[in-house]
Short mmCIF file of C-alpha atoms in Angstrom, two decimals:
data_model
loop_
_atom_site.label_atom_id
_atom_site.label_comp_id
_atom_site.label_asym_id
_atom_site.label_seq_id
_atom_site.Cartn_x
_atom_site.Cartn_y
_atom_site.Cartn_z
CA MET A 1 44.32 -17.19 10.16
CA ARG A 2 41.78 -16.84 12.37
CA LYS A 3 41.22 -18.15 14.95
CA LEU A 4 38.64 -20.68 14.76
CA TYR A 5 35.28 -21.15 17.39
CA PHE A 6 33.80 -25.25 16.31
CA LEU A 7 30.12 -24.99 18.10
CA VAL A 8 28.65 -28.06 20.00
CA PRO A 9 26.02 -28.78 21.38
CA GLY A 10 28.05 -30.35 24.13
CA THR A 11 30.62 -33.11 24.67
CA TYR A 12 29.65 -35.16 26.71
CA GLY A 13 25.82 -37.47 27.54
CA LYS A 14 22.92 -36.65 25.69
CA PHE A 15 25.41 -35.58 22.97
CA ALA A 16 27.95 -37.70 22.99
CA CYS A 17 26.98 -39.62 19.47
CA GLY A 18 29.57 -40.24 16.04
CA GLY A 19 28.70 -36.79 14.68
CA LEU A 20 29.82 -35.22 17.89
CA TRP A 21 33.32 -37.28 17.73
CA ALA A 22 34.63 -36.77 14.27
CA GLU A 23 33.64 -32.55 15.12
CA LEU A 24 35.73 -32.86 17.84
CA LYS A 25 38.66 -34.89 15.70
CA THR A 26 38.33 -32.18 13.30
CA VAL A 27 38.91 -29.67 16.01
CA GLN A 28 42.59 -31.28 16.55
CA LEU A 29 43.43 -30.93 13.23
CA ALA A 30 42.08 -27.52 12.84
CA GLN A 31 45.12 -27.24 15.62
CA GLN A 32 47.83 -28.27 13.91
CA ILE A 33 47.46 -25.30 11.23
CA CYS A 34 46.02 -22.22 13.49
CA SER A 35 44.22 -21.44 16.88
CA ALA A 36 40.75 -23.26 17.88
CA ASP A 37 38.39 -23.50 20.64
CA VAL A 38 35.22 -26.24 20.89
CA VAL A 39 32.61 -23.77 22.02
CA THR A 40 28.99 -25.29 23.40
CA TYR A 41 25.59 -23.59 22.73
CA ARG A 42 23.08 -25.91 24.68
CA GLN A 43 25.73 -26.97 27.86
CA ARG A 44 27.50 -25.27 30.58
CA GLU A 45 30.50 -27.54 30.62
CA THR A 46 33.55 -26.56 33.64
CA ASP A 47 36.39 -26.72 30.70
CA GLN A 48 34.96 -25.21 27.73
CA LEU A 49 33.89 -21.23 26.35
CA PHE A 50 30.21 -21.34 26.52
CA ILE A 51 28.43 -19.16 23.42
CA ASP A 52 26.82 -16.28 25.31
CA ASP A 53 30.38 -15.39 27.18
CA LEU A 54 31.87 -15.83 24.26
CA LEU A 55 29.89 -13.19 22.05
CA THR A 56 30.62 -11.01 25.34
CA GLN A 57 33.96 -10.41 23.77
CA LYS A 58 35.44 -7.96 21.10
CA ASN A 59 37.30 -7.83 18.28
CA LEU A 60 35.33 -11.25 17.16
CA ASP A 61 35.87 -10.31 13.71
CA GLN A 62 39.37 -11.78 13.31
CA ALA A 63 37.87 -15.87 14.03
CA ILE A 64 36.03 -17.59 12.22
CA PHE A 65 32.06 -19.59 14.60
CA VAL A 66 31.96 -23.10 13.03
CA ILE A 67 28.41 -24.23 13.18
CA SER A 68 27.54 -27.96 12.38
CA TRP A 69 24.96 -29.11 14.05
CA GLY A 70 22.09 -30.51 11.56
CA PHE A 71 18.88 -28.67 13.53
CA ASP A 72 20.25 -25.96 15.24
CA VAL A 73 22.49 -24.62 12.06
CA PRO A 74 18.88 -22.19 11.09
CA GLN A 75 19.73 -20.84 14.76
CA LEU A 76 22.66 -20.55 15.33
CA ALA A 77 24.00 -18.71 11.59
CA LYS A 78 20.85 -16.30 12.54
CA LYS A 79 21.98 -15.72 16.21
CA LEU A 80 25.44 -14.98 14.46
CA LYS A 81 24.88 -13.48 11.39
CA GLN A 82 26.78 -9.68 12.27
CA TYR A 83 30.10 -12.57 12.34
CA ASN A 84 32.38 -14.58 10.27
CA VAL A 85 30.80 -18.43 9.84
CA ILE A 86 31.53 -21.12 8.19
CA TYR A 87 29.05 -24.12 8.17
CA HIS A 88 30.51 -27.69 8.34
CA ALA A 89 27.78 -30.08 6.91
CA HIS A 90 28.16 -33.57 7.85
CA SER A 91 24.07 -35.38 6.72
CA ALA A 92 22.25 -33.30 3.65
CA GLY A 93 18.90 -33.01 3.67
CA TYR A 94 17.60 -30.24 5.95
CA LYS A 95 15.53 -27.98 4.89
CA PHE A 96 17.18 -25.49 5.45
CA CYS A 97 18.79 -22.19 3.30
CA LEU A 98 21.85 -20.39 4.07
CA PRO A 99 22.53 -17.74 2.11
CA PRO A 100 26.16 -17.09 0.35
CA SER A 101 28.01 -14.94 3.25
CA ILE A 102 28.27 -18.14 4.63
CA PRO A 103 30.81 -20.88 3.02
CA ILE A 104 30.35 -24.83 3.26
CA ILE A 105 32.74 -27.46 4.15
CA THR A 106 31.52 -30.67 3.39
CA VAL A 107 32.69 -34.24 4.55
CA SER A 108 31.17 -35.36 1.25
CA ARG A 109 31.40 -35.59 -1.91
CA ASN A 110 28.08 -37.04 -1.94
CA THR A 111 27.04 -33.92 0.95
CA MET A 112 29.16 -31.08 -1.66
CA GLY A 113 26.63 -31.83 -4.61
CA TYR A 114 24.04 -31.71 -2.97
CA TRP A 115 24.51 -27.75 -1.55
CA GLY A 116 26.10 -27.25 -4.65
CA GLN A 117 22.78 -27.19 -6.02
CA LYS A 118 20.90 -25.82 -3.07
CA SER A 119 23.62 -23.27 -2.70
CA PRO A 120 25.26 -22.14 -5.75
CA ASN A 121 26.38 -18.76 -4.71
CA SER A 122 28.13 -20.42 -1.84
CA LEU A 123 32.40 -21.38 -1.80
CA ILE A 124 31.29 -25.15 -0.97
CA TYR A 125 34.57 -27.17 -0.40
CA TYR A 126 35.50 -30.67 0.22
CA LEU A 127 37.18 -32.05 3.39
CA PRO A 128 36.68 -35.56 3.89
CA ASN A 129 36.20 -37.11 7.75
CA GLN A 130 39.43 -39.13 8.30
CA ILE A 131 39.82 -41.96 9.52
CA SER A 132 42.84 -43.19 12.38
CA ASN A 133 45.77 -44.60 11.83
CA GLU A 134 44.78 -47.40 14.25
CA PHE A 135 42.26 -48.42 11.47
CA GLN A 136 44.72 -50.98 9.58
CA ASN A 137 45.51 -54.46 8.59
CA LEU A 138 47.53 -56.62 11.58
CA HIS A 139 46.97 -59.73 9.46
CA LEU A 140 45.75 -61.54 12.43
CA GLU A 141 42.92 -64.37 13.15
CA ARG A 142 40.21 -63.86 12.60
CA ASP A 143 37.55 -66.09 14.57
CA ILE A 144 34.68 -64.24 14.51
CA ASP A 145 33.14 -64.60 10.68
CA VAL A 146 30.31 -61.95 10.57
CA LEU A 147 30.24 -59.08 12.64
CA VAL A 148 26.95 -56.60 12.83
CA GLN A 149 26.27 -53.20 14.84
CA ALA A 150 23.14 -53.41 16.04
CA ARG A 151 22.93 -49.58 16.07
CA LYS A 152 21.39 -47.95 12.83
CA SER A 153 21.01 -51.53 11.78
CA SER A 154 17.96 -52.02 8.97
CA GLU A 155 15.49 -54.17 9.70
CA TYR A 156 15.33 -56.75 7.68
CA LEU A 157 19.67 -56.69 8.83
CA MET A 158 18.30 -57.09 12.68
CA GLU A 159 15.24 -59.70 11.90
CA GLU A 160 15.86 -61.64 9.49
CA LEU A 161 19.03 -62.03 7.61
CA ILE A 162 21.16 -62.14 10.64
CA PRO A 163 18.70 -64.85 12.21
CA ALA A 164 19.85 -67.59 9.47
CA LEU A 165 23.21 -66.11 9.12
CA GLN A 166 23.45 -67.61 13.04
CA LYS A 167 22.49 -70.73 11.79
CA GLN A 168 25.22 -71.13 9.58
CA CYS A 169 28.47 -69.17 10.66
CA ASN A 170 29.43 -67.79 14.45
CA LEU A 171 28.76 -63.97 13.95
CA LYS A 172 29.26 -62.10 16.48
CA LEU A 173 26.72 -58.38 17.29
CA VAL A 174 27.25 -55.60 19.44
CA ASP A 175 25.14 -53.26 21.18
CA SER A 176 27.04 -51.06 22.72
CA TYR A 177 30.31 -49.09 23.11
CA VAL A 178 33.37 -50.90 21.10
CA GLU A 179 36.11 -49.63 23.17
CA ASP A 180 38.86 -51.39 20.66
CA LEU A 181 36.67 -51.04 17.61
CA PRO A 182 40.01 -51.53 15.17
CA GLY A 183 40.75 -54.75 17.12
CA LEU A 184 37.41 -56.46 16.96
CA PHE A 185 37.88 -55.44 13.20
CA ASN A 186 41.07 -57.29 13.10
CA GLN A 187 38.91 -60.55 13.99
CA THR A 188 36.81 -60.46 12.65
CA LYS A 189 36.06 -61.35 8.53
CA ILE A 190 32.98 -59.91 6.75
CA TYR A 191 31.37 -56.72 8.58
CA LEU A 192 27.92 -55.70 7.95
CA TYR A 193 26.45 -52.06 7.44
CA ASP A 194 22.92 -51.41 6.79
CA SER A 195 21.95 -48.35 7.65
CA ALA A 196 19.59 -46.48 4.76
CA GLU A 197 16.95 -47.63 6.96
CA TYR A 198 16.98 -45.37 9.45
CA TRP A 199 18.51 -41.64 7.36
CA ALA A 200 15.57 -42.12 5.89
CA GLN A 201 13.64 -41.96 9.24
CA GLN A 202 15.55 -39.44 9.98
CA PHE A 203 14.62 -37.15 6.73
CA VAL A 204 18.56 -36.67 5.93
CA SER A 205 21.58 -38.47 4.81
CA GLU A 206 24.11 -40.53 5.60
CA GLY A 207 26.96 -38.13 6.34
CA PHE A 208 29.80 -39.79 5.18
CA GLY A 209 29.55 -44.01 7.61
CA LEU A 210 33.20 -44.51 9.14
CA GLN A 211 32.42 -48.18 9.95
CA PRO A 212 32.39 -49.30 6.72
CA MET A 213 35.55 -47.54 6.18
CA GLU A 214 36.90 -48.42 9.21
CA ALA A 215 35.94 -52.62 8.60
CA LEU A 216 37.78 -51.91 5.28
CA ALA A 217 40.70 -50.81 6.02
CA CYS A 218 41.51 -53.21 8.84
CA GLY A 219 40.82 -55.69 6.09
CA CYS A 220 37.28 -56.71 6.07
CA GLN A 221 34.95 -57.52 3.77
CA VAL A 222 31.71 -55.46 3.79
CA PHE A 223 28.36 -55.45 3.23
CA SER A 224 26.92 -52.26 3.24
CA SER A 225 24.34 -50.21 1.20
CA ILE A 226 25.08 -47.40 -0.75
CA ASN A 227 23.12 -44.67 0.95
CA GLY A 228 24.57 -40.74 1.63
CA GLY A 229 28.00 -40.16 1.97
CA LEU A 230 28.62 -44.05 1.56
CA SER A 231 27.93 -43.77 -2.09
CA ASP A 232 31.54 -41.61 -1.85
CA TYR A 233 34.27 -44.59 -1.50
CA LEU A 234 31.85 -47.74 -1.38
CA ASP A 235 31.81 -49.34 -4.93
CA PRO A 236 29.92 -52.79 -5.08
CA GLY A 237 32.14 -55.74 -6.70
CA PHE A 238 35.21 -53.77 -6.51
CA ASN A 239 35.53 -52.86 -2.63
CA CYS A 240 33.00 -53.93 -1.30
CA TYR A 241 29.30 -55.59 -1.67
CA LYS A 242 26.06 -54.18 -1.57
CA ILE A 243 23.88 -55.99 0.97
CA ALA A 244 20.06 -56.45 0.70
CA GLY A 245 20.70 -57.18 -2.76
CA TYR A 246 17.16 -58.34 -4.10
CA SER A 247 16.42 -61.53 -2.50
CA GLN A 248 16.73 -62.56 2.00
CA GLU A 249 17.99 -65.86 0.83
CA TYR A 250 20.35 -63.89 -2.40
CA ASP A 251 22.60 -62.43 0.89
CA LEU A 252 22.71 -65.44 2.87
CA GLN A 253 24.22 -67.60 -0.17
CA ARG A 254 26.77 -64.21 -1.05
CA VAL A 255 27.85 -64.07 2.62
CA ILE A 256 28.26 -67.01 2.95
CA ASN A 257 29.87 -67.49 -0.42
CA CYS A 258 32.12 -64.90 0.65
CA LEU A 259 33.54 -66.95 3.72
CA LYS A 260 34.42 -68.90 2.15
CA SER A 261 36.33 -68.65 -1.15
CA SER A 262 39.84 -67.80 -0.80
CA GLN A 263 39.76 -64.81 -3.13
CA THR A 264 39.36 -61.58 -1.19
CA ILE A 265 38.49 -57.82 -1.98
CA LYS A 266 42.24 -56.43 -0.67
CA LEU A 267 43.29 -52.42 -0.69
CA SER A 268 45.93 -51.32 -0.55
CA GLU A 269 46.94 -48.06 1.78
CA GLU A 270 46.88 -45.91 -1.18
CA PHE A 271 43.27 -45.53 -1.65
CA PHE A 272 42.69 -44.73 1.80
CA ALA A 273 45.25 -42.14 1.63
CA GLU A 274 42.36 -39.36 1.10
CA TYR A 275 40.77 -39.98 3.60
CA ARG A 276 44.26 -39.96 6.81
CA ARG A 277 45.66 -37.29 8.29
CA GLU A 278 47.94 -36.06 6.58
CA ASN A 279 46.19 -35.54 3.09
CA ILE A 280 43.56 -33.63 5.71
CA ILE A 281 45.36 -31.46 6.92
CA ARG A 282 47.15 -30.33 3.66
CA ARG A 283 43.13 -30.25 2.56
CA PHE A 284 42.18 -28.53 5.33
CA GLN A 285 45.78 -25.42 5.19
CA ILE A 286 44.78 -24.66 1.63
CA ILE A 287 41.44 -24.05 2.71
CA LEU A 288 40.67 -22.07 5.23
CA GLN A 289 44.01 -19.70 3.87
CA GLU A 290 40.71 -19.19 1.37
CA LEU A 291 38.28 -18.63 3.59
CA ASN A 292 40.70 -16.30 5.46
CA GLU A 293 40.67 -14.25 2.07
CA PHE A 294 37.15 -14.73 1.54
CA PHE A 295 36.42 -12.93 5.11
CA ASP A 296 38.92 -10.13 4.61
CA ASN A 297 37.08 -8.85 0.80
CA LYS A 298 33.26 -9.81 2.32
CA ILE A 299 32.93 -6.78 3.50
CA ASN A 300 33.91 -5.31 0.09
CA PHE A 301 31.53 -7.18 -1.64
CA SER A 302 27.55 -7.21 -2.14
CA PRO A 303 26.15 -10.43 -2.99
CA ASN A 304 24.23 -9.46 -5.67
CA ILE A 305 24.12 -12.84 -7.82
CA LYS A 306 20.99 -13.82 -7.77
CA ASP A 307 20.05 -16.49 -6.75
CA LEU A 308 17.65 -19.97 -6.81
CA SER A 309 14.63 -18.77 -5.18
CA LYS A 310 10.93 -20.68 -6.41
CA THR A 311 10.10 -17.67 -7.59
CA ARG A 312 13.13 -17.17 -9.40
CA LEU A 313 12.68 -20.39 -11.09
CA LEU A 314 8.89 -20.26 -11.79
CA LYS A 315 9.58 -16.87 -13.29
CA LEU A 316 12.76 -18.99 -15.27
CA ARG A 317 10.43 -21.65 -16.73
CA ILE A 318 8.26 -19.41 -18.07
CA LYS A 319 10.87 -17.11 -19.93
CA ASN A 320 11.78 -21.15 -22.10
CA ILE A 321 8.14 -22.39 -22.30
CA TYR A 322 7.64 -18.55 -23.67
CA LYS A 323 10.86 -18.79 -25.80
CA LYS A 324 9.68 -22.63 -27.40
CA ILE A 325 6.32 -21.65 -28.13
CA SER A 326 7.72 -18.06 -29.80
CA GLN A 327 10.16 -20.24 -31.99
CA LYS A 328 7.42 -22.84 -32.97
CA TYR A 329 4.77 -20.50 -34.01
CA PHE A 330 6.48 -17.39 -34.64
CA PHE A 331 9.95 -18.20 -36.67
#
């Protein structure tokens, strides 16, 4: 298999975020299958390859560049036009298009559907993010009634629902990095997550939404928004509750009732198997085998399937209108 180079702007400092951690975790999974390295392209780091240095090397046709940082993808795709490139798509909604020469690996079925419509002539695959095995239900005493992480939380959650809940239960609000998140989830009865407002402001989608999944794996009852990649696995009434449901008073009533109820939603480990390390490595190996075959053969073929450009869509609409008029008046 070809060597993989995962491009990220940097691995610390201002680039530290959930998307970076997910990408670095993907690198570790790839290293179980083939040779893979991290390459930075904005921030030079002493212990990482830098893109401009790497591009001076020979035999890069035997490598694959993996790009993922949404806002940088168009520039990187142009810079790496002569090489083998994969787009590892987290969020959806960026305004760029990609040529069919760049296969797409998506972290959610929601994002896969987006690219299936936007880039119908590209090879597209689904590889979910990993839920680490440390996220599991330890069946401990839970002394935190409700847990909320401030980051990405909606104004409604922070300014309306939380103050109301604080009057009736033990609520913990976290606004900094948590060293032992599995431990915190195992102390918690209910986890609240509402990111729809945050991602609407970013004009892109929630790529996957790790925290609700991790909370579920640790045995929390989850009240969450169902936007973007969250819709892949959250199923209100069956494995979670939809937050921001009609009114603040109704939300408050449902959370308090959930706290008082002896009947809680319980999920088996089979539910999480799709997102665990073993399954992802199996999927990743199959995907990489297909992609290596594609890059072996790409040079022998030209991309001759008509795309869904604005011009072609306009022609198709005009053609369909003409056909309907013809059928109505001439047949």
